[in-house]
Amino acid sequence: MIIQQLAEPEAERRGIRLLLLRDDLAHPELPGNKWRKLKYNLMEARQQGYDTLLTFGGAFSNHIAAVAAAGRLQGWRTIGVIRGEETLPLNSTLARVVAEGMHLRYLDRSTYRRKQEPAFLAELLRETGPAYVIPEGGSNVLALPGCAELVTELAAETNFDYLCVACGTGGTLAGLLTALGQRQAVGVSALKGGEFLRSDIDQLTQAATGQTHSSYELRTEYHFGGYAHFSAELLRFIEDFEARHGVLLDPIYTGKLLYGILDLLRQDYFEAGSTVVAVHTGGLQGWTGFKQRFESRSSWWPTGI
């Protein structure tokens, strides 16, 4: 486990120790929370005798990329159900998963919204053959214990008071909460209108442990327009952060997380003298594709990124 201290004036002003947990470096091909969320799902799929994994995601989904990589590394057949119409040539994320052996199916957005309906899933599996279904983002009850292990590993390395993580589906934060004890968690939503994640997080922890948790706050003001949306301001922040700390963030999750944390430091949100840990959950696979997509036609794209 690599923990990097971040020298930021707003943290030093109040005697706060700001740390970055580099979970993105935990595995070269399955970085960060994607592997943690998959770990016990893959064990369950193997125990149930499945040889195929089926999951859902957008065209730049890091979760889709992680499932494809897991399939190649561990001998699974994989199927990715992609939101939206097929666009050729494939972007870098989808080109990579196809190269890794994943079979892609595309659904228009209205049909994709039915992905959790039992009747729809049953029909889909009749078409694809038997498969172990992993939900979008990998967030289900079996995702939580893998994420909880991060807390145990971190606590063995250092004392801390706050643990901060970006939220897409809420599964990672839910898993962290089951192991945090009296420590506080902060989730930074990557989605516009992400208030609904509170309900999803509570439902996950209730299903996994029989209880909900009050030791967290979900911040919903740092979405920069919504999932997969970002701005010149955020991209410049990412560039400046890399220059200061030698760490590349992505604009979908971790860029918004660190932007939010530094803003909360300016607001004196964290207790003086405390230790705040931000989790770098990866996300750079999809970022490569977004960069290629926008770099050539965005006049405001910062130099050096």
Short mmCIF file of C-alpha atoms in Angstrom, two decimals:
data_model
loop_
_atom_site.label_atom_id
_atom_site.label_comp_id
_atom_site.label_asym_id
_atom_site.label_seq_id
_atom_site.Cartn_x
_atom_site.Cartn_y
_atom_site.Cartn_z
CA MET A 1 0.00 0.00 0.00
CA ILE A 2 1.45 3.35 -1.11
CA ILE A 3 0.45 6.41 0.90
CA GLN A 4 1.65 9.79 -0.32
CA GLN A 5 1.57 12.94 1.80
CA LEU A 6 0.26 15.98 -0.04
CA ALA A 7 1.81 19.31 0.91
CA GLU A 8 -1.09 21.72 0.43
CA PRO A 9 -1.10 25.16 2.07
CA GLU A 10 -4.76 24.92 3.09
CA ALA A 11 -4.07 21.70 4.97
CA GLU A 12 -0.89 22.98 6.60
CA ARG A 13 -2.70 26.15 7.70
CA ARG A 14 -4.80 24.11 10.15
CA GLY A 15 -2.27 21.42 10.97
CA ILE A 16 -4.09 18.82 8.90
CA ARG A 17 -2.17 15.86 7.52
CA LEU A 18 -3.47 15.26 3.98
CA LEU A 19 -2.66 11.84 2.53
CA LEU A 20 -3.32 10.23 -0.84
CA LEU A 21 -3.85 6.47 -0.82
CA ARG A 22 -2.57 5.23 -4.18
CA ASP A 23 -4.97 2.33 -4.62
CA ASP A 24 -4.59 2.94 -8.35
CA LEU A 25 -1.16 1.28 -8.08
CA ALA A 26 -2.39 -1.88 -6.34
CA HIS A 27 -2.62 -3.90 -9.57
CA PRO A 28 -1.18 -2.99 -12.98
CA GLU A 29 -4.29 -4.02 -14.91
CA LEU A 30 -7.06 -4.00 -12.29
CA PRO A 31 -6.42 -0.84 -10.30
CA GLY A 32 -8.21 0.52 -7.31
CA ASN A 33 -11.80 0.01 -6.36
CA LYS A 34 -12.71 -1.91 -9.52
CA TRP A 35 -10.66 -4.92 -8.44
CA ARG A 36 -11.86 -4.66 -4.85
CA LYS A 37 -15.50 -4.67 -5.98
CA LEU A 38 -14.92 -7.61 -8.31
CA LYS A 39 -12.97 -9.82 -5.90
CA TYR A 40 -15.80 -11.55 -4.06
CA ASN A 41 -18.12 -11.46 -7.07
CA LEU A 42 -15.59 -13.52 -9.01
CA MET A 43 -15.25 -15.96 -6.12
CA GLU A 44 -19.02 -16.37 -6.01
CA ALA A 45 -19.27 -16.81 -9.79
CA ARG A 46 -16.63 -19.54 -9.68
CA GLN A 47 -18.34 -21.26 -6.77
CA GLN A 48 -21.64 -21.26 -8.66
CA GLY A 49 -19.94 -22.85 -11.67
CA TYR A 50 -20.22 -19.99 -14.16
CA ASP A 51 -17.62 -19.55 -16.89
CA THR A 52 -19.09 -16.29 -18.25
CA LEU A 53 -19.37 -12.81 -16.74
CA LEU A 54 -21.94 -10.31 -18.01
CA THR A 55 -21.96 -6.70 -16.95
CA PHE A 56 -23.10 -3.21 -17.93
CA GLY A 57 -21.49 0.18 -18.51
CA GLY A 58 -20.95 3.20 -20.70
CA ALA A 59 -18.59 3.44 -23.64
CA PHE A 60 -15.72 4.72 -21.45
CA SER A 61 -16.49 2.58 -18.40
CA ASN A 62 -13.54 1.62 -16.20
CA HIS A 63 -15.71 -1.14 -14.77
CA ILE A 64 -16.18 -2.65 -18.22
CA ALA A 65 -12.41 -2.46 -18.70
CA ALA A 66 -11.79 -4.15 -15.35
CA VAL A 67 -14.18 -7.04 -16.07
CA ALA A 68 -12.57 -7.60 -19.47
CA ALA A 69 -9.10 -7.63 -17.89
CA ALA A 70 -10.26 -10.02 -15.17
CA GLY A 71 -11.68 -12.30 -17.83
CA ARG A 72 -8.42 -12.43 -19.72
CA LEU A 73 -6.32 -12.90 -16.60
CA GLN A 74 -8.50 -15.58 -15.00
CA GLY A 75 -10.00 -17.35 -17.97
CA TRP A 76 -13.55 -16.00 -17.98
CA ARG A 77 -15.68 -15.40 -21.05
CA THR A 78 -16.95 -11.83 -20.76
CA ILE A 79 -19.88 -9.91 -22.19
CA GLY A 80 -20.18 -6.14 -21.89
CA VAL A 81 -23.60 -4.55 -22.40
CA ILE A 82 -22.88 -0.99 -23.50
CA ARG A 83 -25.20 2.00 -23.09
CA GLY A 84 -25.85 3.69 -26.44
CA GLU A 85 -25.32 2.87 -30.08
CA GLU A 86 -22.14 1.41 -31.51
CA THR A 87 -19.75 4.06 -32.84
CA LEU A 88 -16.87 3.14 -35.12
CA PRO A 89 -13.98 3.29 -34.84
CA LEU A 90 -14.16 2.06 -31.26
CA ASN A 91 -12.77 4.37 -28.61
CA SER A 92 -9.63 3.30 -26.75
CA THR A 93 -11.55 1.71 -23.86
CA LEU A 94 -13.79 -0.47 -26.04
CA ALA A 95 -10.98 -1.32 -28.45
CA ARG A 96 -8.95 -2.61 -25.51
CA VAL A 97 -11.75 -4.73 -24.05
CA VAL A 98 -12.47 -6.29 -27.43
CA ALA A 99 -8.77 -7.11 -27.76
CA GLU A 100 -9.02 -8.79 -24.37
CA GLY A 101 -11.81 -11.01 -25.63
CA MET A 102 -14.93 -9.26 -24.38
CA HIS A 103 -18.03 -9.57 -26.55
CA LEU A 104 -19.95 -6.28 -26.77
CA ARG A 105 -23.70 -5.77 -27.04
CA TYR A 106 -25.23 -2.31 -27.43
CA LEU A 107 -28.54 -1.07 -26.05
CA ASP A 108 -30.26 2.22 -26.76
CA ARG A 109 -30.55 4.37 -23.66
CA SER A 110 -34.23 3.70 -22.97
CA THR A 111 -33.73 -0.06 -23.16
CA TYR A 112 -30.54 0.18 -21.07
CA ARG A 113 -32.54 1.71 -18.22
CA ARG A 114 -34.31 -1.64 -17.85
CA LYS A 115 -31.06 -3.42 -16.96
CA GLN A 116 -32.19 -4.26 -13.43
CA GLU A 117 -35.60 -5.61 -14.36
CA PRO A 118 -35.77 -9.40 -13.77
CA ALA A 119 -37.78 -10.04 -16.94
CA PHE A 120 -35.33 -8.05 -19.05
CA LEU A 121 -32.32 -9.83 -17.54
CA ALA A 122 -33.94 -13.21 -18.10
CA GLU A 123 -34.50 -12.41 -21.78
CA LEU A 124 -30.95 -11.12 -22.14
CA LEU A 125 -29.52 -14.30 -20.63
CA ARG A 126 -31.65 -16.44 -22.94
CA GLU A 127 -29.88 -14.67 -25.81
CA THR A 128 -26.35 -14.79 -24.38
CA GLY A 129 -26.42 -18.08 -22.53
CA PRO A 130 -25.87 -18.57 -18.80
CA ALA A 131 -23.73 -15.89 -17.18
CA TYR A 132 -22.96 -14.46 -13.78
CA VAL A 133 -24.42 -10.93 -13.84
CA ILE A 134 -22.43 -8.11 -12.26
CA PRO A 135 -24.33 -4.81 -12.01
CA GLU A 136 -23.18 -1.54 -13.52
CA GLY A 137 -20.15 -0.26 -11.64
CA GLY A 138 -19.81 -3.60 -9.84
CA SER A 139 -21.85 -2.31 -6.89
CA ASN A 140 -23.72 -5.06 -5.07
CA VAL A 141 -23.55 -6.68 -1.65
CA LEU A 142 -20.54 -8.79 -2.63
CA ALA A 143 -18.62 -5.65 -3.62
CA LEU A 144 -18.64 -4.34 -0.06
CA PRO A 145 -16.23 -6.74 1.71
CA GLY A 146 -13.53 -6.13 -0.88
CA CYS A 147 -13.81 -2.38 -0.34
CA ALA A 148 -13.90 -2.85 3.43
CA GLU A 149 -10.48 -4.52 3.22
CA LEU A 150 -9.03 -1.17 2.14
CA VAL A 151 -9.91 0.27 5.55
CA THR A 152 -8.25 -2.63 7.36
CA GLU A 153 -5.09 -2.29 5.25
CA LEU A 154 -4.98 1.48 5.71
CA ALA A 155 -5.51 1.31 9.49
CA ALA A 156 -2.56 -1.05 9.75
CA GLU A 157 -0.37 1.60 8.12
CA THR A 158 -1.48 4.87 9.72
CA ASN A 159 -4.00 6.53 12.00
CA PHE A 160 -6.59 8.66 10.26
CA ASP A 161 -9.80 10.56 10.98
CA TYR A 162 -11.46 11.06 7.59
CA LEU A 163 -11.55 8.81 4.53
CA CYS A 164 -12.64 10.47 1.27
CA VAL A 165 -13.64 8.74 -1.96
CA ALA A 166 -15.31 9.61 -5.26
CA CYS A 167 -18.78 8.12 -5.82
CA GLY A 168 -20.38 6.87 -9.02
CA THR A 169 -22.72 4.12 -7.85
CA GLY A 170 -21.93 4.39 -4.14
CA GLY A 171 -20.66 0.82 -3.75
CA THR A 172 -17.12 1.74 -2.74
CA LEU A 173 -18.27 4.19 -0.08
CA ALA A 174 -20.78 1.65 1.23
CA GLY A 175 -18.02 -0.93 1.61
CA LEU A 176 -15.74 1.52 3.40
CA LEU A 177 -18.50 2.40 5.86
CA THR A 178 -18.85 -1.21 7.00
CA ALA A 179 -15.28 -1.13 8.37
CA LEU A 180 -14.74 2.52 9.38
CA GLY A 181 -15.99 2.33 12.94
CA GLN A 182 -15.98 5.82 14.52
CA ARG A 183 -14.02 7.43 11.72
CA GLN A 184 -15.76 9.72 9.26
CA ALA A 185 -16.18 9.22 5.52
CA VAL A 186 -16.76 11.80 2.82
CA GLY A 187 -18.12 10.82 -0.58
CA VAL A 188 -17.83 13.20 -3.52
CA SER A 189 -20.47 12.46 -6.13
CA ALA A 190 -19.37 12.46 -9.76
CA LEU A 191 -23.02 12.68 -10.81
CA LYS A 192 -25.31 15.66 -11.14
CA GLY A 193 -28.26 15.18 -8.85
CA GLY A 194 -26.35 12.56 -6.90
CA GLU A 195 -28.49 12.94 -3.76
CA PHE A 196 -30.17 9.61 -4.57
CA LEU A 197 -26.88 7.85 -3.80
CA ARG A 198 -27.57 8.22 -0.08
CA SER A 199 -30.48 5.83 -0.43
CA ASP A 200 -28.45 3.40 -2.55
CA ILE A 201 -25.56 3.45 -0.07
CA ASP A 202 -27.88 2.84 2.88
CA GLN A 203 -29.62 -0.01 1.06
CA LEU A 204 -26.28 -1.68 0.31
CA THR A 205 -24.99 -1.47 3.87
CA GLN A 206 -28.35 -2.62 5.23
CA ALA A 207 -28.34 -5.64 2.93
CA ALA A 208 -24.72 -6.49 3.71
CA THR A 209 -24.57 -5.90 7.47
CA GLY A 210 -28.13 -5.34 8.67
CA GLN A 211 -27.52 -1.70 9.51
CA THR A 212 -27.06 1.74 8.00
CA HIS A 213 -24.36 4.22 8.96
CA SER A 214 -24.45 7.89 9.89
CA SER A 215 -20.67 8.43 9.90
CA TYR A 216 -20.50 9.85 6.39
CA GLU A 217 -21.43 12.86 4.33
CA LEU A 218 -22.16 12.85 0.63
CA ARG A 219 -21.04 16.02 -1.15
CA THR A 220 -22.95 16.63 -4.36
CA GLU A 221 -21.67 20.06 -5.44
CA TYR A 222 -18.47 19.00 -7.23
CA HIS A 223 -19.91 17.17 -10.24
CA PHE A 224 -18.88 19.81 -12.86
CA GLY A 225 -22.03 19.19 -14.86
CA GLY A 226 -22.52 15.49 -14.25
CA TYR A 227 -20.97 12.12 -14.96
CA ALA A 228 -18.35 12.30 -17.75
CA HIS A 229 -18.72 16.10 -17.77
CA PHE A 230 -15.87 18.41 -16.91
CA SER A 231 -14.68 21.93 -17.53
CA ALA A 232 -11.60 23.97 -18.30
CA GLU A 233 -11.37 24.77 -14.58
CA LEU A 234 -11.26 21.11 -13.61
CA LEU A 235 -8.73 20.21 -16.30
CA ARG A 236 -6.47 23.04 -15.18
CA PHE A 237 -6.78 21.81 -11.61
CA ILE A 238 -5.72 18.33 -12.75
CA GLU A 239 -2.74 19.78 -14.58
CA ASP A 240 -1.70 21.88 -11.58
CA PHE A 241 -2.14 18.94 -9.20
CA GLU A 242 0.12 16.75 -11.34
CA ALA A 243 2.73 19.51 -11.45
CA ARG A 244 2.68 19.86 -7.66
CA HIS A 245 2.49 16.20 -6.64
CA GLY A 246 3.49 14.09 -9.64
CA VAL A 247 0.12 12.32 -9.62
CA LEU A 248 -2.27 12.24 -12.57
CA LEU A 249 -5.97 12.41 -11.73
CA ASP A 250 -8.89 11.75 -14.07
CA PRO A 251 -11.73 14.25 -14.64
CA ILE A 252 -14.51 11.71 -14.07
CA TYR A 253 -13.81 10.69 -10.48
CA THR A 254 -10.50 11.49 -8.79
CA GLY A 255 -10.12 15.00 -10.19
CA LYS A 256 -13.51 15.95 -8.76
CA LEU A 257 -12.63 14.24 -5.48
CA LEU A 258 -9.40 16.17 -4.92
CA TYR A 259 -10.91 19.42 -6.14
CA GLY A 260 -13.68 18.94 -3.60
CA ILE A 261 -11.31 18.07 -0.76
CA LEU A 262 -9.16 21.15 -1.31
CA ASP A 263 -12.27 23.32 -1.44
CA LEU A 264 -13.53 21.79 1.82
CA LEU A 265 -10.13 22.52 3.37
CA ARG A 266 -10.57 26.17 2.42
CA GLN A 267 -13.97 26.10 4.15
CA ASP A 268 -12.44 24.60 7.35
CA TYR A 269 -14.68 21.56 6.94
CA PHE A 270 -12.15 19.12 8.44
CA GLU A 271 -11.20 19.34 12.11
CA ALA A 272 -7.91 21.08 12.80
CA GLY A 273 -5.06 18.67 13.51
CA SER A 274 -6.83 15.73 11.90
CA THR A 275 -5.59 13.28 9.28
CA VAL A 276 -7.53 13.22 6.00
CA VAL A 277 -7.01 10.39 3.51
CA ALA A 278 -8.17 10.64 -0.11
CA VAL A 279 -8.41 7.38 -2.06
CA HIS A 280 -7.05 7.41 -5.61
CA THR A 281 -9.30 4.74 -7.10
CA GLY A 282 -7.77 4.75 -10.58
CA GLY A 283 -9.97 5.73 -13.48
CA LEU A 284 -7.20 6.62 -15.90
CA GLN A 285 -8.20 3.98 -18.47
CA GLY A 286 -11.38 5.80 -19.47
CA TRP A 287 -9.63 9.16 -19.13
CA THR A 288 -7.27 8.26 -21.95
CA GLY A 289 -10.24 7.87 -24.25
CA PHE A 290 -11.86 11.09 -23.13
CA LYS A 291 -8.61 12.97 -23.62
CA GLN A 292 -8.30 11.73 -27.19
CA ARG A 293 -11.92 12.60 -27.84
CA PHE A 294 -11.76 16.20 -26.67
CA GLU A 295 -8.13 17.27 -26.96
CA SER A 296 -8.17 17.90 -30.70
CA ARG A 297 -11.29 20.06 -30.67
CA SER A 298 -11.24 21.89 -27.34
CA SER A 299 -9.71 25.34 -27.56
CA TRP A 300 -9.61 25.54 -23.75
CA TRP A 301 -7.72 22.27 -23.25
CA PRO A 302 -4.77 23.02 -20.91
CA THR A 303 -1.32 22.51 -22.29
CA GLY A 304 0.74 19.71 -20.86
CA ILE A 305 -2.11 17.34 -19.94
#
